[in-house]
Amino acid sequence: MPRIGGAFLFPTAQVAEGGGVITLPSGGIFYLPPGEYAVVTGATTVIQWFDPISQLWRGFQDPAGDGQYISSDGFNYRLINVSGVVVGASITAAGSGGTNGIGATATGASVTFTAPVSGQVNQTATAYPIVGGSVAAPTIAAAGSGFLVPPLIVIDPPPAGGIQATAVCTINSTGGIGSVTMINVGAGYTASPNFWILPQFGTYAGGASGSFAAGTNPAPGLVFPGNAAPGNQNIGATGAQLTTNVLTGSGTLTGIVIVNPGALYDGTHIPTVTIAGVGAATATAIMSFCVTSVTLAAGGAGYGAGAAPNWETSLGLVVAINNNNVFVPRPARGVTTVAAGAVSTFAIEDNGFGLQKVPIVSVINTSAAAGTQATGTAVVGGINDTSILQPRVQ
């Protein structure tokens, strides 16, 4: 479609577009109307897109990002303030005796969270269970040869609503596959999936350029036909071959998928997870908090004249899941005021993001070393956050 030429004003954001200024409370959601937009997210708001295979909302941009151009259909992109919400659940006991499947109807099982302190039903997090269907590491039937770097391992997706299995491999000294490690065993598979091997270029794959000779195409590495993706690959009967093994986790809780992250949870109201229908299965809620205030625990002594000390929190992690549906956490930080050589107050400059529990507050000396260290206690929950939405010219 041709674009308008010459000097012109951008379109004015309309009411349905939030007037261009989108302020969301804890857990608040805004679906981008149909159209073209430039979006700059706030400090705790992320852009998400809906994955039709996993039935999950996946992260598209970190909070406080540099901006993204979005072509929205009105349904598959959204902004969400990911503070004071539940972003996942860590399975601490898998249980037994469940019915394999995805969701409450198929499994007869359920996952429930306790409500936030507000007690409003529509702000309580919801999720569905997955029972069985995890993927075992494949058997290396033949290592193959000629790989310069580890090839990409791609696994078939599960049925809609399941959790995608992922894996990586290493290569041995002769350029064959040496090992395959499952990174995520997935959940909800009904049959052992195919493992596809995609060779990758070691350095440069284009035409001759300066000190680089022209690349060799396709990427080097011999792959068995049954593991070769359709397209341009070196295939042969002696190529790298991976054979599948029987699915694992039958009758046990293998996944919990968040449907609604809830809102207005805080550090003193982290929800309890209750699981029914899978024996003695248990799980712990994974939260996304910001620091809403810091309470002075001890002022310390001996802070000299000059710049007052800064403070920063730990990341407050429960489990190390960063960019798999949960963005990389950001510590909270700020400054203090000092009176008579002791810290008297804490001021927040950045509330942080993605803290999974109440973090530790550390006071950082910026002038003279203190004789006695000041300490503070973080209070966590959700905050309001503002993003900018600019309609673009079609």
XYZ file of C-alpha atoms in Angstrom, residues 5-370:
366
model
C 4.010 11.711 0.979
C 5.112 15.066 2.300
C 4.850 16.641 5.724
C 1.864 15.645 7.838
C 0.835 15.059 11.426
C 0.550 11.573 12.841
C -3.036 10.474 13.484
C -4.462 11.500 16.828
C -5.080 8.604 19.199
C -8.794 8.058 19.749
C -10.730 7.054 22.853
C -10.654 3.352 21.872
C -6.877 3.718 21.645
C -6.652 5.009 25.178
C -6.024 8.524 23.950
C -2.445 7.410 23.368
C -1.671 7.272 27.107
C -2.383 3.833 28.553
C -2.313 3.687 32.368
C -2.867 0.224 33.801
C -3.250 -0.884 37.428
C -1.704 -4.059 38.833
C -2.630 -6.857 36.407
C -4.411 -4.418 34.101
C -4.783 -5.407 30.426
C -5.272 -3.340 27.251
C -5.904 -4.972 23.857
C -4.471 -2.925 20.983
C -7.330 -2.065 18.574
C -6.902 -2.960 14.897
C -4.265 -0.739 13.317
C -0.601 0.189 13.144
C 1.072 1.493 16.297
C 4.347 2.571 17.786
C 4.331 1.434 21.423
C 6.655 2.385 24.277
C 5.948 0.382 27.409
C 6.147 1.616 30.987
C 8.378 0.298 33.760
C 6.237 -2.782 34.518
C 4.097 -3.176 31.382
C 4.975 -5.703 28.671
C 3.681 -6.364 25.162
C 2.403 -9.911 24.701
C 1.231 -11.945 21.712
C -1.026 -14.984 21.831
C 0.654 -18.284 20.925
C -2.012 -20.490 19.297
C -0.082 -23.718 19.972
C 0.711 -23.307 23.673
C -2.423 -21.171 24.257
C -0.160 -18.812 26.208
C 0.398 -15.087 26.091
C 4.112 -14.771 25.327
C 6.326 -11.799 25.979
C 7.095 -9.625 22.963
C 8.979 -6.772 24.652
C 10.458 -6.086 28.059
C 8.979 -3.333 30.208
C 10.572 0.094 29.723
C 11.620 -0.996 26.241
C 12.878 1.163 23.399
C 9.576 0.822 21.571
C 8.009 -1.553 19.083
C 5.978 -1.244 15.916
C 2.842 -3.383 16.145
C 0.376 -4.298 13.413
C -2.623 -5.306 15.498
C -5.768 -7.172 14.520
C -7.454 -6.239 17.800
C -7.124 -9.629 19.461
C -3.613 -11.099 19.357
C -1.524 -8.310 20.921
C -2.023 -6.803 24.342
C -0.358 -4.677 26.991
C -0.361 -6.030 30.551
C 0.994 -4.545 33.764
C 2.938 -7.491 35.171
C 3.203 -6.306 38.768
C 1.407 -7.794 41.749
C 0.431 -10.848 39.688
C 1.013 -14.601 39.416
C 3.200 -15.484 36.426
C 3.598 -19.213 36.960
C 3.653 -22.104 39.377
C 6.576 -24.350 40.263
C 5.550 -27.998 40.700
C 7.060 -29.224 43.976
C 5.445 -32.686 43.990
C 4.099 -34.322 40.819
C 1.548 -36.545 42.535
C 0.198 -39.704 40.899
C -2.954 -41.439 39.699
C -4.108 -38.632 37.417
C -5.735 -38.883 34.007
C -3.419 -37.795 31.200
C -4.553 -34.753 29.260
C -4.617 -30.977 29.000
C -7.015 -28.920 31.077
C -9.666 -29.605 33.691
C -12.172 -31.276 31.356
C -9.711 -33.815 29.960
C -7.968 -34.589 33.248
C -10.688 -34.146 35.855
C -8.045 -32.246 37.842
C -7.988 -28.608 38.940
C -5.565 -25.897 40.008
C -6.777 -23.027 42.192
C -5.109 -20.016 43.795
C -6.215 -18.130 46.881
C -7.503 -14.607 46.270
C -5.493 -11.414 46.812
C -6.238 -9.328 49.864
C -8.842 -7.356 47.881
C -10.976 -10.496 47.742
C -12.428 -9.641 44.343
C -13.068 -12.853 42.446
C -12.101 -11.467 39.040
C -8.659 -10.545 40.406
C -7.831 -14.063 41.588
C -5.287 -15.893 39.429
C -6.548 -18.892 37.451
C -4.751 -21.761 35.706
C -5.290 -25.187 34.184
C -3.368 -28.420 34.833
C -1.566 -30.729 32.420
C -1.146 -34.388 33.365
C 1.413 -36.641 31.675
C 2.966 -36.281 28.242
C 6.550 -35.234 28.974
C 9.264 -35.925 26.407
C 12.293 -38.100 27.164
C 15.691 -37.325 25.660
C 16.173 -39.119 22.315
C 18.620 -41.921 21.679
C 21.543 -41.009 19.422
C 21.326 -43.860 16.926
C 24.049 -42.295 14.773
C 26.241 -39.262 15.533
C 26.600 -38.144 11.939
C 29.553 -36.053 10.824
C 30.665 -32.719 9.460
C 28.987 -30.365 11.953
C 31.083 -27.261 12.639
C 28.858 -26.022 15.469
C 26.088 -27.822 17.386
C 23.023 -28.096 15.141
C 19.656 -26.783 16.249
C 17.358 -29.453 17.728
C 13.665 -28.804 17.033
C 10.883 -30.886 18.585
C 7.319 -31.209 17.294
C 4.789 -29.155 19.279
C 2.282 -30.767 21.658
C -1.476 -30.535 21.117
C -2.910 -27.051 21.633
C -2.597 -25.987 25.251
C 0.409 -28.189 25.998
C 3.929 -27.072 26.859
C 6.565 -27.174 24.121
C 9.548 -29.466 24.708
C 12.999 -28.066 23.895
C 16.500 -29.525 23.699
C 20.096 -28.662 22.819
C 23.020 -30.805 21.703
C 26.798 -30.877 21.725
C 29.163 -32.126 19.030
C 32.122 -34.439 19.514
C 35.701 -34.137 18.268
C 34.803 -35.730 14.930
C 31.933 -33.353 14.156
C 29.094 -35.671 15.142
C 26.363 -35.188 17.765
C 27.841 -36.074 21.133
C 24.879 -35.578 23.469
C 21.336 -34.241 23.583
C 20.042 -32.489 26.706
C 16.393 -31.733 27.347
C 15.975 -28.121 28.450
C 12.204 -28.378 28.871
C 10.603 -31.842 28.835
C 7.269 -30.303 27.907
C 3.825 -31.496 28.923
C 0.636 -32.748 27.296
C 2.150 -34.752 24.436
C 0.046 -37.726 23.369
C 2.743 -39.434 21.278
C 6.530 -39.255 21.167
C 7.399 -36.311 18.897
C 9.855 -36.082 16.043
C 13.308 -34.611 16.665
C 14.533 -32.474 13.772
C 18.235 -31.661 13.271
C 19.068 -28.349 11.595
C 22.792 -27.809 10.812
C 24.104 -24.277 11.365
C 26.897 -22.288 9.738
C 30.125 -22.040 11.699
C 30.992 -18.463 10.705
C 29.931 -16.645 7.556
C 27.516 -18.121 5.024
C 27.409 -15.457 2.315
C 29.568 -14.615 -0.670
C 33.264 -13.787 -0.467
C 33.839 -10.642 1.614
C 37.216 -9.311 2.664
C 39.013 -12.026 4.620
C 36.012 -14.380 4.418
C 35.743 -16.904 1.639
C 32.354 -17.662 0.184
C 30.319 -19.844 2.530
C 29.383 -23.432 1.826
C 25.669 -24.035 1.325
C 23.829 -25.846 2.717
C 25.262 -25.616 6.242
C 27.715 -28.491 6.838
C 26.638 -31.596 8.733
C 25.155 -34.868 7.512
C 21.625 -35.669 8.751
C 19.618 -38.894 8.521
C 16.583 -38.378 6.235
C 14.075 -39.049 9.031
C 15.529 -36.192 11.111
C 15.999 -33.693 8.284
C 13.598 -30.782 8.006
C 12.129 -30.184 4.545
C 14.470 -27.964 2.566
C 18.132 -27.628 1.780
C 20.094 -30.045 4.000
C 22.856 -32.602 3.521
C 21.119 -35.931 4.089
C 22.339 -39.505 3.972
C 21.909 -42.947 5.508
C 24.962 -42.393 7.752
C 23.824 -38.950 8.908
C 22.986 -37.924 12.469
C 19.972 -39.902 13.637
C 17.877 -39.365 16.760
C 15.226 -41.895 17.731
C 12.429 -41.094 20.162
C 11.729 -42.794 23.468
C 8.530 -43.425 25.393
C 6.837 -40.390 26.951
C 7.332 -39.873 30.684
C 5.241 -38.506 33.545
C 2.092 -40.531 32.924
C -0.500 -39.878 35.636
C 1.544 -37.069 37.217
C 1.218 -33.301 37.135
C 3.606 -32.146 34.403
C 2.487 -28.570 33.817
C 0.475 -25.639 35.147
C -0.547 -22.958 32.642
C -1.639 -19.536 33.881
C -4.863 -18.317 32.247
C -5.407 -15.126 34.277
C -2.482 -13.770 36.333
C -4.793 -12.038 38.772
C -4.002 -8.655 40.318
C -3.274 -6.787 43.535
C -1.241 -9.543 45.204
C 1.440 -8.380 47.632
C 4.276 -9.842 49.675
C 2.063 -10.746 52.606
C -0.607 -12.334 50.385
C 1.306 -14.693 48.111
C -1.366 -17.166 47.023
C -1.513 -20.785 48.060
C -1.853 -23.267 45.178
C -4.328 -26.121 45.637
C -4.292 -29.088 43.237
C -7.024 -31.711 43.112
C -7.267 -34.888 41.068
C -3.545 -35.762 40.808
C -2.853 -37.521 44.099
C -0.657 -35.471 46.431
C 0.595 -33.005 43.807
C 1.728 -29.633 45.152
C 3.006 -26.380 43.651
C 4.306 -22.959 44.667
C 3.076 -19.744 43.048
C 5.661 -17.714 41.141
C 4.991 -14.014 41.537
C 5.972 -10.799 39.791
C 6.331 -7.956 42.296
C 7.674 -4.430 42.475
C 8.968 -2.670 45.581
C 6.278 -0.267 46.756
C 8.170 1.075 49.777
C 11.150 0.386 52.019
C 10.725 0.489 55.776
C 13.674 1.601 57.876
C 14.842 -1.285 60.060
C 18.039 0.264 61.449
C 19.601 3.602 60.603
C 23.173 2.536 61.181
C 25.809 5.047 62.274
C 28.835 6.882 60.972
C 27.575 7.917 57.550
C 29.738 10.897 56.644
C 28.952 14.181 54.982
C 28.507 14.253 51.223
C 26.340 12.049 49.054
C 23.823 9.965 50.993
C 24.134 6.226 50.390
C 22.161 4.514 47.657
C 20.276 1.258 48.110
C 19.450 -1.706 45.839
C 17.559 -4.957 46.250
C 18.376 -8.531 45.358
C 16.410 -10.062 42.472
C 14.150 -12.013 44.816
C 14.092 -15.172 42.725
C 12.296 -18.394 43.674
C 13.020 -20.257 40.445
C 15.298 -19.277 37.585
C 12.732 -18.751 34.828
C 13.564 -15.520 33.121
C 12.506 -15.270 29.517
C 10.357 -18.387 29.269
C 7.096 -16.437 29.601
C 8.623 -14.386 32.418
C 10.891 -11.453 31.591
C 14.298 -10.889 33.142
C 13.826 -9.404 36.635
C 15.143 -5.943 37.501
C 16.231 -4.961 41.024
C 14.627 -1.999 42.753
C 16.924 0.871 43.694
C 16.910 4.318 45.165
C 18.522 6.796 47.517
C 18.438 7.516 51.224
C 18.478 10.572 53.437
C 20.884 10.843 56.342
C 20.431 12.651 59.632
C 23.090 12.792 62.356
C 25.181 10.151 60.589
C 22.321 7.644 60.286
C 19.990 6.731 57.439
C 16.529 8.088 58.185
C 14.450 7.367 55.053
C 14.506 5.358 51.828
C 13.286 6.887 48.557
C 12.473 4.754 45.486
C 13.919 5.713 42.087
C 13.100 2.423 40.326
C 10.461 0.054 41.735
C 12.114 -2.932 40.054
C 10.297 -5.639 38.140
C 9.682 -9.378 38.254
C 10.633 -9.918 41.905
C 9.274 -13.345 42.862
C 9.423 -12.774 46.615
C 10.335 -10.048 49.125
C 13.936 -9.142 48.203
C 16.864 -8.179 50.419
C 17.643 -4.449 50.637
C 21.334 -3.500 50.668
C 22.544 -0.006 51.544
C 25.532 0.996 49.402
C 28.038 3.451 50.837
C 28.714 6.419 48.558
C 31.004 8.537 50.761
C 32.581 7.567 54.081
C 32.235 3.959 55.183
C 29.642 3.571 57.906
